[in-house]
Each structure stands twice: as structure tokens, then as C-alpha cells.
Short mmCIF file of C-alpha atoms and ligand atoms in Angstrom, two decimals:
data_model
loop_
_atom_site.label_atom_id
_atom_site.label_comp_id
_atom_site.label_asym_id
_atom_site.label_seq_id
_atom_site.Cartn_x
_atom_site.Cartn_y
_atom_site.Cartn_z
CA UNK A 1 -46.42 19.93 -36.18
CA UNK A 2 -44.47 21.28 -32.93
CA UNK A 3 -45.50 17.76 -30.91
CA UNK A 4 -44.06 15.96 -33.86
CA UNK A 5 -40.67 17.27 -32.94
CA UNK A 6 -40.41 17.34 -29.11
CA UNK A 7 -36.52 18.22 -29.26
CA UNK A 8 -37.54 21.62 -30.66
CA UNK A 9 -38.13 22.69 -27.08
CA UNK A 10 -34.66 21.71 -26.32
CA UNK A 11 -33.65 24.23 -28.56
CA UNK A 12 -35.99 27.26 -28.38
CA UNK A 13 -39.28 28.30 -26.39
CA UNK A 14 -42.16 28.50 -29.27
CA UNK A 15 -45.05 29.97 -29.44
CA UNK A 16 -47.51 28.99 -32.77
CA UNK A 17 -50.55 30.31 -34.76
CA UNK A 18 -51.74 29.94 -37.67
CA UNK A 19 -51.93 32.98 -40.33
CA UNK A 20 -53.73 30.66 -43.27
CA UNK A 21 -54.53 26.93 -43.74
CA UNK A 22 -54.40 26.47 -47.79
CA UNK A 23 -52.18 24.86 -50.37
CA UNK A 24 -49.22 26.86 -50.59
CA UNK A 25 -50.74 26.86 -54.84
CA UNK A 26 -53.58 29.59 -53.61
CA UNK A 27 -51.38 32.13 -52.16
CA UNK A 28 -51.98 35.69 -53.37
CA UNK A 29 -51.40 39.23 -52.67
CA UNK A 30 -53.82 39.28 -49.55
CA UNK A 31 -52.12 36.91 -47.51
CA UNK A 32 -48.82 38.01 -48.49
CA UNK A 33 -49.55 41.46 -46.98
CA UNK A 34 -51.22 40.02 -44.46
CA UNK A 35 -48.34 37.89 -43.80
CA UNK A 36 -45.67 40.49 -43.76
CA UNK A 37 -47.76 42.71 -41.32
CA UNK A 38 -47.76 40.24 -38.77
CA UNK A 39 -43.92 39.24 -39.28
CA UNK A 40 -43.09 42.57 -38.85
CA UNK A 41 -45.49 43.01 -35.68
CA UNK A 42 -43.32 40.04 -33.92
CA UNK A 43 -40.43 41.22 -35.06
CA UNK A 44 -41.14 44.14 -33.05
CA UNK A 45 -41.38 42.18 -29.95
CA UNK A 46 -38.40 42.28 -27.45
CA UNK A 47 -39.41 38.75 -26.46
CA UNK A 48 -39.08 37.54 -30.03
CA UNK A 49 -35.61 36.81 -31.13
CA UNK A 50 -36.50 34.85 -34.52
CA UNK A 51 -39.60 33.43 -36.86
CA UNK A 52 -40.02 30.32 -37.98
CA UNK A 53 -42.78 30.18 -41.26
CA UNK A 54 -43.63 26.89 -42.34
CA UNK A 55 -45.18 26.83 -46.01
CA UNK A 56 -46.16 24.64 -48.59
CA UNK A 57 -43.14 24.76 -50.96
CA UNK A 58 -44.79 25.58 -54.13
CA UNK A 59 -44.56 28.97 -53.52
CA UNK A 60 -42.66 29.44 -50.36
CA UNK A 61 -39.61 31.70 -52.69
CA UNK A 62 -42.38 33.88 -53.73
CA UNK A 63 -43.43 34.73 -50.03
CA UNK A 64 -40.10 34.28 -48.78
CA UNK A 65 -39.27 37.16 -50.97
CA UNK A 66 -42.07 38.91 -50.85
CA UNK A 67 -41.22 39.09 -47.08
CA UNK A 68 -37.63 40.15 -47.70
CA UNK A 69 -38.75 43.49 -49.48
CA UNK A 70 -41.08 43.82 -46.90
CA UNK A 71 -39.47 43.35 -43.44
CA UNK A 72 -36.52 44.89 -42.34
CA UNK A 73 -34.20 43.32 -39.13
CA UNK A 74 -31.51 41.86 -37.71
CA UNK A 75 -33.69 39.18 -36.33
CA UNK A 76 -33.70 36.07 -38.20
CA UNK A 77 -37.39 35.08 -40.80
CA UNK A 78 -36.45 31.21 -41.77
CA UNK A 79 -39.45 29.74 -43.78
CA UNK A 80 -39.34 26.07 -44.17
CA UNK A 81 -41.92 23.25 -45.58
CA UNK A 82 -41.37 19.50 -46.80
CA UNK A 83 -41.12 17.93 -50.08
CA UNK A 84 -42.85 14.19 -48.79
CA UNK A 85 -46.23 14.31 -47.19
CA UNK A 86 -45.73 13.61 -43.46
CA UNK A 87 -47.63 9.89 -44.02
CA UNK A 88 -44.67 8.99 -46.30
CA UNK A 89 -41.62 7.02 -45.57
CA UNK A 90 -38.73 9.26 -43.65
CA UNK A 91 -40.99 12.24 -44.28
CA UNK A 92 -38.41 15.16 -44.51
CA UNK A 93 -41.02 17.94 -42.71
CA UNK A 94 -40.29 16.95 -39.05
CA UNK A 95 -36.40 17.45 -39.43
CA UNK A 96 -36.60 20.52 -41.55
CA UNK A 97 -38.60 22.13 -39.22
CA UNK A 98 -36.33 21.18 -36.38
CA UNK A 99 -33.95 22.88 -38.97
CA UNK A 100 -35.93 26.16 -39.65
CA UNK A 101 -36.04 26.96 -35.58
CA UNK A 102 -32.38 25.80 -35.25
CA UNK A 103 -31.50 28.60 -37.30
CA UNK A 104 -33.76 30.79 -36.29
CA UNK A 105 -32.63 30.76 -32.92
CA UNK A 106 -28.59 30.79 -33.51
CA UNK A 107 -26.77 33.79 -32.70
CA UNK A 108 -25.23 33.88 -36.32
CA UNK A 109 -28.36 33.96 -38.07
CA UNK A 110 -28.76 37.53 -37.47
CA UNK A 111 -28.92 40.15 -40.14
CA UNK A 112 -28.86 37.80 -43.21
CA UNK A 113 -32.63 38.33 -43.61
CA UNK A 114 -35.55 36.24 -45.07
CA UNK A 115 -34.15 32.79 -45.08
CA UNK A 116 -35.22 29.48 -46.58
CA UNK A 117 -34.20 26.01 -44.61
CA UNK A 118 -34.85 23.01 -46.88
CA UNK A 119 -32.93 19.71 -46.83
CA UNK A 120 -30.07 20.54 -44.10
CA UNK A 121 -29.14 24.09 -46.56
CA UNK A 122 -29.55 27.61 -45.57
CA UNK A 123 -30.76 29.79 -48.47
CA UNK A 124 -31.43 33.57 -48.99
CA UNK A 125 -34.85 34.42 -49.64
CA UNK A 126 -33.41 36.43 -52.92
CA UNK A 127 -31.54 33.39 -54.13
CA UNK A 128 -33.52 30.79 -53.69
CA UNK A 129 -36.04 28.58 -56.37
CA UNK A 130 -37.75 25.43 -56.63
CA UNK A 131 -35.74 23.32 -59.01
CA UNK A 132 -37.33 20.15 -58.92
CA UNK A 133 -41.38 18.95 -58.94
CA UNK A 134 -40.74 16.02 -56.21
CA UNK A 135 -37.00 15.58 -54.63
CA UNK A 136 -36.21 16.46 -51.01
CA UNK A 137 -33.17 18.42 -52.46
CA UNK A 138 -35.39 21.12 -54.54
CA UNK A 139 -34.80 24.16 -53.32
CA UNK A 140 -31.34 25.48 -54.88
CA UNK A 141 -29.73 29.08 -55.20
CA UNK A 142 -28.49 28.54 -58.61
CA UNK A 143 -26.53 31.18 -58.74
CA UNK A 144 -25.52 31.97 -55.64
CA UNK A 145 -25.74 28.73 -54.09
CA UNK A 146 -26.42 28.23 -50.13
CA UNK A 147 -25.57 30.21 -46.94
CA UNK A 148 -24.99 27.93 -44.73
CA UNK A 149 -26.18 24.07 -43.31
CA UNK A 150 -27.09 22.44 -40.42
CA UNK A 151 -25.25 19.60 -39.56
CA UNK A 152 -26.98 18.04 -35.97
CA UNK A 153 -28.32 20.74 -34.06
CA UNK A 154 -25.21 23.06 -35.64
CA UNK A 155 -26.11 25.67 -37.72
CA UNK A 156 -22.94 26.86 -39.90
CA UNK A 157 -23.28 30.09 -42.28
CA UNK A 158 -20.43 30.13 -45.06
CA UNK A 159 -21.13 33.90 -45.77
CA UNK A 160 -20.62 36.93 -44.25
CA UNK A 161 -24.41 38.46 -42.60
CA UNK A 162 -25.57 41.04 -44.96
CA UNK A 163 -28.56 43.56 -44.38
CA UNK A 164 -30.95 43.61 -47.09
CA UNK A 165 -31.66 47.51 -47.41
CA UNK A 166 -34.48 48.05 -50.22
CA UNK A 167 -37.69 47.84 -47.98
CA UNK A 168 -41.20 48.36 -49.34
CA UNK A 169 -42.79 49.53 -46.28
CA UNK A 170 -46.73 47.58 -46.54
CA UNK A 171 -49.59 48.69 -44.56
CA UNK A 172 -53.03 46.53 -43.89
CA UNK A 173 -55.13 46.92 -46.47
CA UNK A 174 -52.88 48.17 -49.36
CA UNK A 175 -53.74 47.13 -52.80
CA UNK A 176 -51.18 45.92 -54.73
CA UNK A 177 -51.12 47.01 -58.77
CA UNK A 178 -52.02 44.55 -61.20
CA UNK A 179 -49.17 42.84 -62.67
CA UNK A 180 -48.91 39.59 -64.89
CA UNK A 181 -46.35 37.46 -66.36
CA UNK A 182 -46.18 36.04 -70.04
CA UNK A 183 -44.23 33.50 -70.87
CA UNK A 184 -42.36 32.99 -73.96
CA UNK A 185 -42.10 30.14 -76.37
CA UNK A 186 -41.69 29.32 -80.40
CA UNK A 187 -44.58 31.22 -82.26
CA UNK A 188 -46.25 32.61 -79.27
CA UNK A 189 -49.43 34.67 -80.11
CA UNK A 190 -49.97 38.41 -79.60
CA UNK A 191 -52.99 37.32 -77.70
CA UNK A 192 -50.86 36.65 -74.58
CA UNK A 193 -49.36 39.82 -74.25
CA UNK A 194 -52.89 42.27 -75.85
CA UNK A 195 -54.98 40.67 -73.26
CA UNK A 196 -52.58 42.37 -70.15
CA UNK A 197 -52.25 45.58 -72.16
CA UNK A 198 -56.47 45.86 -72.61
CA UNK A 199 -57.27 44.58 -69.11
CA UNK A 200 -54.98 47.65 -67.65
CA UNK A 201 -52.33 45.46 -66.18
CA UNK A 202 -50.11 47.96 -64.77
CA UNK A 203 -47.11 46.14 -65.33
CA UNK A 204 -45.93 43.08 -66.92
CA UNK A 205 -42.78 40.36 -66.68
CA UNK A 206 -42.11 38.86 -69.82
CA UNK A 207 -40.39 35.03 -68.97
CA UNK A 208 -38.43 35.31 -72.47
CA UNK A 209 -36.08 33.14 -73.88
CA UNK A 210 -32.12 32.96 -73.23
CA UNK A 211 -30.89 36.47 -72.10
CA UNK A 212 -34.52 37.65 -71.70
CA UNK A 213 -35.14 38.29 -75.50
CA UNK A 214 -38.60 38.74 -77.22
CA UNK A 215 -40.39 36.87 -79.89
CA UNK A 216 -41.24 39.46 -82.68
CA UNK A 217 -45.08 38.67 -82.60
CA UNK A 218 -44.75 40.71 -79.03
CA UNK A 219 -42.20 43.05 -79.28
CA UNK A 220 -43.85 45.77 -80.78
CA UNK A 221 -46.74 45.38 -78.51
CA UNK A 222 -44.59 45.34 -75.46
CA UNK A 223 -43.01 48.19 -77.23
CA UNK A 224 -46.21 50.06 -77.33
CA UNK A 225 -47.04 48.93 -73.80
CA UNK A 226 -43.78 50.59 -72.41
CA UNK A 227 -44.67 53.88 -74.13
CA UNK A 228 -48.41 53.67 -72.81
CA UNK A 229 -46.84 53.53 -69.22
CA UNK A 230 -47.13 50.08 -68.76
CA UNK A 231 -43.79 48.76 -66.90
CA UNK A 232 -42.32 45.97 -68.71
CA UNK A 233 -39.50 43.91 -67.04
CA UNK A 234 -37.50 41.55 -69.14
CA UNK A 235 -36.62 37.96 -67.03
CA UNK A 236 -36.29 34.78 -68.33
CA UNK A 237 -37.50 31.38 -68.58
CA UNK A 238 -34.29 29.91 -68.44
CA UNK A 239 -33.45 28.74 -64.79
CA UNK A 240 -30.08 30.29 -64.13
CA UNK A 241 -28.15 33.55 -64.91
CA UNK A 242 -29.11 37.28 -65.07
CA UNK A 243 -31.34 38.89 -67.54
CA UNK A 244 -28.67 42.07 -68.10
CA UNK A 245 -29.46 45.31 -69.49
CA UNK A 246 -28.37 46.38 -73.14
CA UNK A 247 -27.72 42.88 -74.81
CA UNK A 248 -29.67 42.35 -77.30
CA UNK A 249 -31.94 44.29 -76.39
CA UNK A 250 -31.82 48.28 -76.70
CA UNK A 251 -33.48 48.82 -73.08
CA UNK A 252 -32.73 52.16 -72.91
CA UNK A 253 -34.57 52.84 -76.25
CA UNK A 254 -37.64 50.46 -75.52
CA UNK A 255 -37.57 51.76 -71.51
CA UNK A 256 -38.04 48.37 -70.81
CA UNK A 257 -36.48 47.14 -67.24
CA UNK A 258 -33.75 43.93 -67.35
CA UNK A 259 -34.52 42.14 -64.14
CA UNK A 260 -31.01 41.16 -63.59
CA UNK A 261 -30.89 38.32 -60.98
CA UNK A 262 -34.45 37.50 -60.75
CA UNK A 263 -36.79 35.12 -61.97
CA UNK A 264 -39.82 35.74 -63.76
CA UNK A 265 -42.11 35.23 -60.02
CA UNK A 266 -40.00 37.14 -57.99
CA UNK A 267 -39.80 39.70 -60.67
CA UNK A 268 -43.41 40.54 -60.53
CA UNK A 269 -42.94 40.86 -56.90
CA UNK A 270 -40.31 43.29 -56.72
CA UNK A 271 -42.49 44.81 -59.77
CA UNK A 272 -45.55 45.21 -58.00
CA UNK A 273 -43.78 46.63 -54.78
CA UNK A 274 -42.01 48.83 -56.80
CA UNK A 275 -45.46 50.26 -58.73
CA UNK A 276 -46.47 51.32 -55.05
CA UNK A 277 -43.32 53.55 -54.98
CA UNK A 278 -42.85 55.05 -58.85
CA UNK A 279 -44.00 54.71 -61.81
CA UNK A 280 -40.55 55.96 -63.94
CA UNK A 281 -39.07 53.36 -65.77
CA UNK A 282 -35.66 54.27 -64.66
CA UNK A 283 -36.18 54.19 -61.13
CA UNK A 284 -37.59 50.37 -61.54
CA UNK A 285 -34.20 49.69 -63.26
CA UNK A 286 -32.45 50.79 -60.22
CA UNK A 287 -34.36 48.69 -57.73
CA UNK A 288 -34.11 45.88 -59.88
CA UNK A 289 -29.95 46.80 -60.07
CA UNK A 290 -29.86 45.73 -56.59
CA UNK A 291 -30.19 42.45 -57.66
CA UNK A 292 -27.25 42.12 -60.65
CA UNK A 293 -25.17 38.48 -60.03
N1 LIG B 1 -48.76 21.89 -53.08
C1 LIG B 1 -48.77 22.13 -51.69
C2 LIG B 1 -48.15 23.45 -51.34
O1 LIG B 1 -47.19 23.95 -51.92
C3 LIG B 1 -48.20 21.07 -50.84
C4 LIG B 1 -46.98 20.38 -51.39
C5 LIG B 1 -45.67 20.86 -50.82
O2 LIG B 1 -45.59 21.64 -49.90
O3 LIG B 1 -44.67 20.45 -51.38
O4 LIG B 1 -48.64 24.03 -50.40
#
């Protein structure tokens, strides 16, 4: 990849290896804590003043998150991938990861965290979602919207930098808790949500409809989940907006957890991060509060 973009080295001494070689579609918990253990061991390094991550972009937000809980400093983590397949015509991977070091190496790109480079935008690793199957332009903060671009070799931030604080300190070898999402639609079936509850799924994200409601075939089985102990965070299936506490929903009653700015995937990562901390309902409402739009 590096050869492919000679001018990189006019930009920024690299050094490479390679973590995993799979479809970004394969990922899972292992290589996620894999991942973040060796991001944080560079970002250790004195001699290491940024990291460049190139994914496959199917599930680059999920690790790019996963990494912002995970990670904590100044130093800039830009993950980047490309939407064509390098044989195509103007193949967008070369340029973006010109991009990705760009801004991994620019003086302004500290403390703003885990950062996604797609497409000339800047995005925060919170923010950011695939919003289209096949476009270069995919990757959006709806919400939000971008951090900054690069125009050329400039790399211009239109925020202020801002230090993530909620850190889920991860350790080689830790097992992460079960934890599923079910995803709502007209009529669904009990089934969906009974088979988490009897295979001792320790928590579960419900993608519901609009402001994260629930289909009454589940609710009283999520209901019963929440009292058993199982944590169950409402997010939606709708693309943009917050899932917010106390709408339609009595959370408070049901101890159920809104998941304010975050999708359903990113949900379940904050989720199962959050299991390894505390098991009170409550205190997963407050982590998740962190993220209210
Ligand atoms: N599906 C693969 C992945 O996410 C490659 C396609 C892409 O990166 O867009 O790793």
C-alpha cells in the first residue's frame, strides 16, 4: 500500500505491520482487543507521534470506536480504507491513505481522538457511520457532521480538539460479555429476542423503530429480561437522531438504558465495555449520557 503512494514519505517517516489480513466483515471481539493493545503500546512510544489504521470499511466505525473507549491520548488514531477496489478506475484508497497519515501527522490533530479519514473529511470515531453500500462519499457523521478536511496536503479541523475521557482500560486476553442486537420490524417474533434471553446473553441492543420504541410481541420479554439482570439498551434503526430517555418509553420503570447518540453497533460496544465495569442499570445510563446530541 505505502509504495503505492511514494509522496507519503514526503510527509511523514512510516513504519508498517500488519495486525490481521481479513475482510473487514469477520472482525470480532479478539482482534478488536488485540487491536487496541497494540495501539495503545505505540502510543506509548516517544518516537510515535500518530497511527495510521487502514481497514476494510464495513466495519471500520465499529473498531474505530471500539478504539476510542479504549485508548486514551493526545496523539492522533486516524483509520482510513477505500470504497473502490484498488484495480478500479481512480481507485479512492491511494489518496485516502495519503489522507489518513496527513492527518495523522499535523500538529492540530492532537487530542481529538479516534479519527476516521474517508473521501477528503475528517470524522470522529463517535460520530461517524457508513451511509451508503458503494459511494466514495459513505462515511457521514449525521449528526454531528465532519471535523475537518484535507484540501492538498492541508489538513483543516473546523472544531475545537476535545479529549474523549470515558476509557475502558482492556488487557490481553480479556473476555468480553456476550451481547447481541435485535432488530425491529412490523410483526417481529418473540423468537428474536427469547433466543438472547435463554442463551445467557448478558446484554442486549434492541435496533427499534423511530425514537427507539418496542413492538409489543417483545416488550414484555425485554421487560422480563431487564428484571432478570439482563442490560437492555434501547437504539434505533433509524439512521439519524438520539434514542432519548423517558419518551415513550418509561425507562426508569422498565430500567432499560436509552442509548442517546449511538447506533445500534456502537451501542453494543459501549455495552459490552461497560458490562466489564458494572452491572447496575443506572450506571450504563450514565456512560451512555456521555453520548446525548
Ligand atoms: N468488505 C470488505 C471490508 O470491509 C472490503 C470492502 C471495503 O473495504 O469497502 O473489509
Amino acid at each position: 500500500l505505502l509504495s503505492a503512494v511514494p509522496q507519503i514519505g514526503e510527509i511523514a517517516q512510516i513504519t508498517a505491520e500488519q495486525l490481521v489480513n481479513i475482510g473487514s466483515q469477520d472482525i470480532d471481539e479478539e482482534i478488536w482487543i488485540k487491536l487496541s493493545c497494540r495501539v495503545n503500546e505505540l502510543l506509548n512510544c516517544d518516537d510515535i507521534d500518530g497511527i495510521v489504521i487502514t481497514h476494510g470499511t464495513d466495519t471500520m466505525e465499529e473498531s474505530a470506536f471500539f478504539l476510542q473507549l479504549t485508548t486514551n491520548s493526545t496523539k492522533a488514531v486516524v483509520l482510513t480504507g477505500a470504497m473502490r477496489p484498488s484495480t478500479s478506475l481512480s481507485a479512492d484508497g491511494p489518496l485516502n491513505l495519503y489522507n489518513a497519515v496527513a492527518v495523522a501527522a499535523c500538529d492540530d490533530a492532537s487530542d481529538r481522538g479516534v479519527m476516521v479519514t474517508m473521501n477528503n473529511s475528517i470524522f470522529s470515531a463517535t460520530d461517524v457511520t457508513k451511509m451508503h453500500t458503494t459511494d466514495i462519499d459513505a462515511f457521514q457523521a449525521p449528526e454531528n457532521g465532519k471535523i475537518g478536511s484535507i484540501t492538498g496536503s492541508k489538513v483543516t479541523f473546523n472544531t475545537p480538539p476535545y479529549h474523549h475521557t470515558l476509557t475502558f482500560p482492556i488487557k490481553d486476553g480479556i473476555k468480553l460479555p456476550k451481547v447481541g442486537i435485535v432488530y425491529s420490524y412490523g410483526g417481529i417474533d418473540p423468537d428474536m429476542v427469547t433466543f438472547m434471553i435463554e442463551n445467557k446473553y448478558r446484554g442486549i441492543v434492541h435496533a427499534g423503530v423511530g425514537n427507539g420504541n418496542i413492538h409489543k410481541n417483545i416488550f414484555p420479554i425485554l421487560e422480563e429480561g431487564a428484571r432478570e439482570g439482563i442490560l437492555i439498551v434501547r437504539s434505533s434503526r433509524v439512521a439519524a437522531g438520539p434514542v432519548t430517555l423517558e419518551n415513550e418509553v418509561d425507562d426508569n420503570k422498565y430500567h432499560f438504558v436509552a442509548s442517546q447518540g449511538l447506533n445500534p453497533q456502537k451501542s453494543r460496544i459501549l455495552l459490552m465495555l461497560s458490562l466489564t465495569k458494572t452491572h447496575n442499570w443506572e450506571e450504563v445510563q450514565r456512560y451512555f449520557n456521555m453520548f446525548v446530541l
